[in-house]
mmCIF file of N, CA, C and O in Angstrom:
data_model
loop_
_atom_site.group_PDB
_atom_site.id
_atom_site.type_symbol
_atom_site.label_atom_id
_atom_site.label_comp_id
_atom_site.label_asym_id
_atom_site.label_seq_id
_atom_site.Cartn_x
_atom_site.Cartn_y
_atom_site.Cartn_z
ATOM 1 N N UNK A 12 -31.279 -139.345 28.264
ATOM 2 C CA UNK A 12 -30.347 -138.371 28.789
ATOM 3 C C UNK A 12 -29.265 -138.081 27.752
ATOM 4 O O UNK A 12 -28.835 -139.028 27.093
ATOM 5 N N UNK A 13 -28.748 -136.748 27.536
ATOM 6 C CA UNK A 13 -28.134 -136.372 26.824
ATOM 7 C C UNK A 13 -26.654 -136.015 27.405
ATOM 8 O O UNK A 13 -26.512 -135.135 28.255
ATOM 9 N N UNK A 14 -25.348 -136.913 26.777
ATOM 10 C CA UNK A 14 -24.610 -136.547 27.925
ATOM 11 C C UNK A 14 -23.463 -135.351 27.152
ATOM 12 O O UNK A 14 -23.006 -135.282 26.011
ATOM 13 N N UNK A 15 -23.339 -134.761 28.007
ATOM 14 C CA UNK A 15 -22.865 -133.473 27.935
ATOM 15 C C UNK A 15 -21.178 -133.507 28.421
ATOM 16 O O UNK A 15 -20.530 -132.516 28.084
ATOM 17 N N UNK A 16 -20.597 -134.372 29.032
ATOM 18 C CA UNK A 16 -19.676 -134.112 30.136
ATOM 19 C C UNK A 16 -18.872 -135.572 29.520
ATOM 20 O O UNK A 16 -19.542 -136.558 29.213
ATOM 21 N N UNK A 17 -17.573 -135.549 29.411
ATOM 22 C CA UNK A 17 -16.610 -136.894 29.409
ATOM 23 C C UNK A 17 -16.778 -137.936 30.778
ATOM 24 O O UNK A 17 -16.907 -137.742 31.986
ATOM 25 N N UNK A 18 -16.714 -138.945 30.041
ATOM 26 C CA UNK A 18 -17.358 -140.377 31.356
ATOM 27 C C UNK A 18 -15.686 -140.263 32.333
ATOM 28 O O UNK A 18 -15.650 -140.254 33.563
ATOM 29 N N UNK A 19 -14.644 -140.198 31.576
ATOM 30 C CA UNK A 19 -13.514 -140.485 32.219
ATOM 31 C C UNK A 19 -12.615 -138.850 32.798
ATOM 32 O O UNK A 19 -11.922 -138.611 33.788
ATOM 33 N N UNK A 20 -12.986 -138.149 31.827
ATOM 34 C CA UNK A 20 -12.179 -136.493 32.847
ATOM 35 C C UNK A 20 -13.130 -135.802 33.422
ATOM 36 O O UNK A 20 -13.106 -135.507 34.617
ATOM 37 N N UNK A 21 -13.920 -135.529 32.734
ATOM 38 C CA UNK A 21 -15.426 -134.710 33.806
ATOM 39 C C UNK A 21 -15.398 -133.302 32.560
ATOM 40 O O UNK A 21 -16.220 -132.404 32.739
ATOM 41 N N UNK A 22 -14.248 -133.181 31.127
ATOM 42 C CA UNK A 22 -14.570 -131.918 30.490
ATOM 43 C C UNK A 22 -15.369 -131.625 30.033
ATOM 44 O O UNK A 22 -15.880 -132.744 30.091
ATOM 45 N N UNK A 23 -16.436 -130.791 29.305
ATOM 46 C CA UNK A 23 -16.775 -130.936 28.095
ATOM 47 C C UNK A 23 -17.193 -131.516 27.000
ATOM 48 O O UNK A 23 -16.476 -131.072 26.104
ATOM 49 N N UNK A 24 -18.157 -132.464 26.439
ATOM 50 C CA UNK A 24 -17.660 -132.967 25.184
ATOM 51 C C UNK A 24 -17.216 -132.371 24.150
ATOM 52 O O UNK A 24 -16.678 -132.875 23.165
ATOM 53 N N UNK A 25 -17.478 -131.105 24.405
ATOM 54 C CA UNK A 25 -17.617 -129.996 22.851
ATOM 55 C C UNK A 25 -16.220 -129.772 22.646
ATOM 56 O O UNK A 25 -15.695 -129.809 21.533
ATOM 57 N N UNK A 26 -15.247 -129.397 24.368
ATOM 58 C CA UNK A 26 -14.033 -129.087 23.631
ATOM 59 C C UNK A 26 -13.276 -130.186 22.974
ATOM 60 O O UNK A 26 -12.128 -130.134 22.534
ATOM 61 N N UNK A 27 -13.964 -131.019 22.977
ATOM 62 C CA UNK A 27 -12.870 -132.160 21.619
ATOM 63 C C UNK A 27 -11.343 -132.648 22.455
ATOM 64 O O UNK A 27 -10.954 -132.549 23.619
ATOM 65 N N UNK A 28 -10.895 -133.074 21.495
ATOM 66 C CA UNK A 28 -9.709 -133.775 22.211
ATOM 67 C C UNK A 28 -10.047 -134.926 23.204
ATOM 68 O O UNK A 28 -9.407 -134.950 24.254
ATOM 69 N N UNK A 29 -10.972 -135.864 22.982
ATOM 70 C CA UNK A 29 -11.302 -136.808 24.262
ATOM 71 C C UNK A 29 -10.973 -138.570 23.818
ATOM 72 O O UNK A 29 -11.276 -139.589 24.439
ATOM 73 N N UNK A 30 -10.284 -138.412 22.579
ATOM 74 C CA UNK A 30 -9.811 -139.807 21.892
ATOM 75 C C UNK A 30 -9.240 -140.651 22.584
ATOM 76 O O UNK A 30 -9.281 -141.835 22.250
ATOM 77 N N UNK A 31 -8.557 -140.228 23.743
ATOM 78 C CA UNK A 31 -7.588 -141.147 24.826
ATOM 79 C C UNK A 31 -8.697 -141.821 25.558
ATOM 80 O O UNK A 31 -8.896 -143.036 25.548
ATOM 81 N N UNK A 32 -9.828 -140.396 26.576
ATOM 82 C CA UNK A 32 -10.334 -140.803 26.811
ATOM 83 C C UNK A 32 -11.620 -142.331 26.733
ATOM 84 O O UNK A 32 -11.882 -143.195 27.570
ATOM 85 N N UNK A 33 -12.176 -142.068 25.271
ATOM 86 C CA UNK A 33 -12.743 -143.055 24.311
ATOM 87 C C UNK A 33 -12.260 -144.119 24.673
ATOM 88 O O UNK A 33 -12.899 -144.910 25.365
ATOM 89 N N UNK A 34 -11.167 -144.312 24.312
ATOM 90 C CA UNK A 34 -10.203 -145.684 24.123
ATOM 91 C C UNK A 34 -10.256 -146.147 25.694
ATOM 92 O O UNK A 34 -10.233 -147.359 25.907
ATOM 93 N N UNK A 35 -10.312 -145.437 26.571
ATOM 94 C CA UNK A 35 -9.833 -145.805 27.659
ATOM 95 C C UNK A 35 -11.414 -146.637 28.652
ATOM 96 O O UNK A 35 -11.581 -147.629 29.362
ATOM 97 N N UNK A 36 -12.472 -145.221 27.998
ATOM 98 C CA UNK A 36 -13.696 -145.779 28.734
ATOM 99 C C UNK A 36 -14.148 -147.295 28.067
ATOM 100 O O UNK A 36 -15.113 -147.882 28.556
ATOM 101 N N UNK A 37 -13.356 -147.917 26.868
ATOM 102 C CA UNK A 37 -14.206 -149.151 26.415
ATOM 103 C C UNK A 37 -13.239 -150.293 27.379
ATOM 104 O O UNK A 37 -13.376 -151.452 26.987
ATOM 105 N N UNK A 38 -12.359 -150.130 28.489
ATOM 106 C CA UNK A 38 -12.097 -151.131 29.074
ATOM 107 C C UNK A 38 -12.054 -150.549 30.415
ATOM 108 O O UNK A 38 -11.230 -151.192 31.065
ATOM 109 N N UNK A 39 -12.632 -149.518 31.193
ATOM 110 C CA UNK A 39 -12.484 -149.245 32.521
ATOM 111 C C UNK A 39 -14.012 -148.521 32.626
ATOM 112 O O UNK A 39 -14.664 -148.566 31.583
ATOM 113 N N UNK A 40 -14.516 -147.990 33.556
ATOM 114 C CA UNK A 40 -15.897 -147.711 33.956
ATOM 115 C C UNK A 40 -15.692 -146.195 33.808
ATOM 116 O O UNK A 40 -14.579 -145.675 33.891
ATOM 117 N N UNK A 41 -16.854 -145.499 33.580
ATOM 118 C CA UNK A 41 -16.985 -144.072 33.969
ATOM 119 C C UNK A 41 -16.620 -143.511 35.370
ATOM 120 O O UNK A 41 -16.803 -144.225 36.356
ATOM 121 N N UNK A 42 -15.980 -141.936 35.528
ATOM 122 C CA UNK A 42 -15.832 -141.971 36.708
ATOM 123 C C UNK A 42 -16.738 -140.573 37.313
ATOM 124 O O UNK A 42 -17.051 -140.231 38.453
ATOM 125 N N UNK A 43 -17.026 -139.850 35.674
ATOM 126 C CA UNK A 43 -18.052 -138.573 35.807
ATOM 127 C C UNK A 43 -19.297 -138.911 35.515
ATOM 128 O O UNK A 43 -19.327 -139.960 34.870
ATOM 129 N N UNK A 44 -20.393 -138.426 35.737
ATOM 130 C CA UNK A 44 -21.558 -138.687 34.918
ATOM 131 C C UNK A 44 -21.430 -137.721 33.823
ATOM 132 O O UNK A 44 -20.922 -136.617 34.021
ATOM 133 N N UNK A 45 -21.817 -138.046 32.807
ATOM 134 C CA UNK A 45 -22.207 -137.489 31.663
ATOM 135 C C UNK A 45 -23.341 -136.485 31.182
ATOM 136 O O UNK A 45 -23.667 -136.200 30.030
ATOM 137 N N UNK A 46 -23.765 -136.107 32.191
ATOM 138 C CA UNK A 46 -25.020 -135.747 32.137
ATOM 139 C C UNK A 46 -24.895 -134.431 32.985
ATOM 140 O O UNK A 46 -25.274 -133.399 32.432
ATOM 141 N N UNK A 47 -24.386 -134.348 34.321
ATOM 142 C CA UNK A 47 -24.578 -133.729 35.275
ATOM 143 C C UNK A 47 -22.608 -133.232 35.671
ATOM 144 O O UNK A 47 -22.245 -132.242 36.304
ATOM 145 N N UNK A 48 -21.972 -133.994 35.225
ATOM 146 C CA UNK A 48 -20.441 -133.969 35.563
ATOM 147 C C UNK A 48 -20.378 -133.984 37.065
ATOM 148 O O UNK A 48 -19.532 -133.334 37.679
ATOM 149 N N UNK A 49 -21.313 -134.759 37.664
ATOM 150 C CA UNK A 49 -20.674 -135.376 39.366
ATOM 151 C C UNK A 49 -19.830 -136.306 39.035
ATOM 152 O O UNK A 49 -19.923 -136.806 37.914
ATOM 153 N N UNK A 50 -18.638 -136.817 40.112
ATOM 154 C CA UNK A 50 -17.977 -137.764 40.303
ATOM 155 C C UNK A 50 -18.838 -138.744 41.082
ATOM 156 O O UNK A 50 -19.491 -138.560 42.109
ATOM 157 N N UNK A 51 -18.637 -140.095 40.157
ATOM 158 C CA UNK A 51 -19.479 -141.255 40.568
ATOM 159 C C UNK A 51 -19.134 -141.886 41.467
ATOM 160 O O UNK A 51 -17.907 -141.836 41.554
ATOM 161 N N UNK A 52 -19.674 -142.611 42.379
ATOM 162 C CA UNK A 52 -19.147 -144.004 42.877
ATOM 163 C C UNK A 52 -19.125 -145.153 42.273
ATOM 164 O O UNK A 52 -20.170 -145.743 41.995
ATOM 165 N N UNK A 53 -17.875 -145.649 41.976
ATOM 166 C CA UNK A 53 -17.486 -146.980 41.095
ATOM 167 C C UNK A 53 -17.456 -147.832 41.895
ATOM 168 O O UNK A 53 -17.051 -147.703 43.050
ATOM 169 N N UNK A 54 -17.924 -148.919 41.344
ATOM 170 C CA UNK A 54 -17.578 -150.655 41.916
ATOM 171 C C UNK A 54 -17.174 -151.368 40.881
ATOM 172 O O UNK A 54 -17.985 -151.548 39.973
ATOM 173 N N UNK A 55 -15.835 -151.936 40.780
ATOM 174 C CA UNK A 55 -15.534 -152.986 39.726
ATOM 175 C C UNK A 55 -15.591 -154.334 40.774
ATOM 176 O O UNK A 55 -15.280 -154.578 41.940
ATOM 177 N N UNK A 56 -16.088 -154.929 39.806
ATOM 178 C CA UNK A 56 -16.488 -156.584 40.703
ATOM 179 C C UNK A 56 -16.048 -157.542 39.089
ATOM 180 O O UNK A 56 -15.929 -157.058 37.963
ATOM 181 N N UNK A 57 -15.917 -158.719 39.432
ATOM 182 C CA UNK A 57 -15.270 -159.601 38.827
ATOM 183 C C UNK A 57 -16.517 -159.870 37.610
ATOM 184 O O UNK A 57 -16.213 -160.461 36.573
ATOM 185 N N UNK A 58 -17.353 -159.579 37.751
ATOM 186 C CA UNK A 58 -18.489 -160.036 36.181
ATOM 187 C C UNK A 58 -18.693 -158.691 35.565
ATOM 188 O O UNK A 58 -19.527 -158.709 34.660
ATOM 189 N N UNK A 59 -17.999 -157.201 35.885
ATOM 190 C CA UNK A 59 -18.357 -156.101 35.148
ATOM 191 C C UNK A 59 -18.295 -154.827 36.652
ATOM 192 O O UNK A 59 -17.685 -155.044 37.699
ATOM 193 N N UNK A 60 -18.891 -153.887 36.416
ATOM 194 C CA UNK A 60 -18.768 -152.509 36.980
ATOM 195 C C UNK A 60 -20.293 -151.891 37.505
ATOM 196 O O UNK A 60 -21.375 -151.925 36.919
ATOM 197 N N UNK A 61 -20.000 -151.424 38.594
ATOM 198 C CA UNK A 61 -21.484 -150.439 38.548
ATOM 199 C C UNK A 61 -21.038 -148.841 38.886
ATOM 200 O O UNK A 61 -20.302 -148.656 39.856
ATOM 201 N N UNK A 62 -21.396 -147.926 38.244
ATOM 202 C CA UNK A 62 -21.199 -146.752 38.588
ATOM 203 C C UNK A 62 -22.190 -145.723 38.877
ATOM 204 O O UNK A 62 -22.720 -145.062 37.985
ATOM 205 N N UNK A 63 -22.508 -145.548 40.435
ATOM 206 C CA UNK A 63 -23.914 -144.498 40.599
ATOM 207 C C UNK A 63 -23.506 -142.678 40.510
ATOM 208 O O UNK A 63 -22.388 -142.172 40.616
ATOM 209 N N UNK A 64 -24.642 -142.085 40.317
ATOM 210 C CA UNK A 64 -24.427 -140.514 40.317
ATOM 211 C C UNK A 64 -25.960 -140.795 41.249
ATOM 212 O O UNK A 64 -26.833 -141.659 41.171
ATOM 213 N N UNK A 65 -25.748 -139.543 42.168
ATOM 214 C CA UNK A 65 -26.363 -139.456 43.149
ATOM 215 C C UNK A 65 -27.620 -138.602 42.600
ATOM 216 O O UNK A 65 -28.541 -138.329 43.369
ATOM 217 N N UNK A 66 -27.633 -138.232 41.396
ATOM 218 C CA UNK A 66 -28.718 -137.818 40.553
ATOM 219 C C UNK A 66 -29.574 -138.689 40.040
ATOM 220 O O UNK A 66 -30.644 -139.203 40.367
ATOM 221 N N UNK A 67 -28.525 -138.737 38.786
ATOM 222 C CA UNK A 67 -29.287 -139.726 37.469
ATOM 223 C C UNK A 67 -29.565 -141.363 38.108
ATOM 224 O O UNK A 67 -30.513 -142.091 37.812
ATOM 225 N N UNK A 68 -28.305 -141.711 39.169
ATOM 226 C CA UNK A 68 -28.912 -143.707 39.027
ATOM 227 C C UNK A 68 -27.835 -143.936 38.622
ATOM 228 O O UNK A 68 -26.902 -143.148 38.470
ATOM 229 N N UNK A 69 -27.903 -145.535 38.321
ATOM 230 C CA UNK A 69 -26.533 -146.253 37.704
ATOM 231 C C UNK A 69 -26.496 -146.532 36.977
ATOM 232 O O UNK A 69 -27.547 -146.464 36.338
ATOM 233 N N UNK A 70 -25.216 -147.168 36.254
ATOM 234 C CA UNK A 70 -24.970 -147.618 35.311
ATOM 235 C C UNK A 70 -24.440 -148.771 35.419
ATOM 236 O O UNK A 70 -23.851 -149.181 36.420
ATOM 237 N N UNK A 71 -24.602 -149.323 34.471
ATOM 238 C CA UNK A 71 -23.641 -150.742 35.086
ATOM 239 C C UNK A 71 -23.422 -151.629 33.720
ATOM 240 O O UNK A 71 -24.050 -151.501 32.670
ATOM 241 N N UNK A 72 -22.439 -152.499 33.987
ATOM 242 C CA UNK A 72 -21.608 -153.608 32.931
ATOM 243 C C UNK A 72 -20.914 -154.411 33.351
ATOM 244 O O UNK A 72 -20.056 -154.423 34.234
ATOM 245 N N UNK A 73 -21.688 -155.797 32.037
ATOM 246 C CA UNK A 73 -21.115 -157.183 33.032
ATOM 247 C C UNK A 73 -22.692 -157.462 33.422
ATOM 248 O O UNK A 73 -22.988 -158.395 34.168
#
């Protein structure tokens, strides 16, 4: 899958400017899919994260 869409705002990747974002997704979970730009359902649990899109499936860490 090719992701198209920011894990943490839901913009664009193309319009640029997503460096905060970056920084931010390497210690908190996605909240868009990347792929499709739905808003996910997150679970943070104490060994890592799971985040589903009602499309693609989950993701998960930890």
């Amino acid at each position: 899958m090719t992701e198209t869409y920011c894990g943490r705002c839901g913009r664009e990747l193309a319009d640029g400017g997503h460096e905060d974002c970056r920084q931010a997704l390497a210690l908190e979970p996605p909240r868009y899919c990347g792929t499709c730009r739905r808003r996910m359902v997150v679970q943070v649990h104490p060994m890592g994260w799971s985040a589903r899109c009602s499309v693609h499936g989950v993701l998960t860490a930890g």
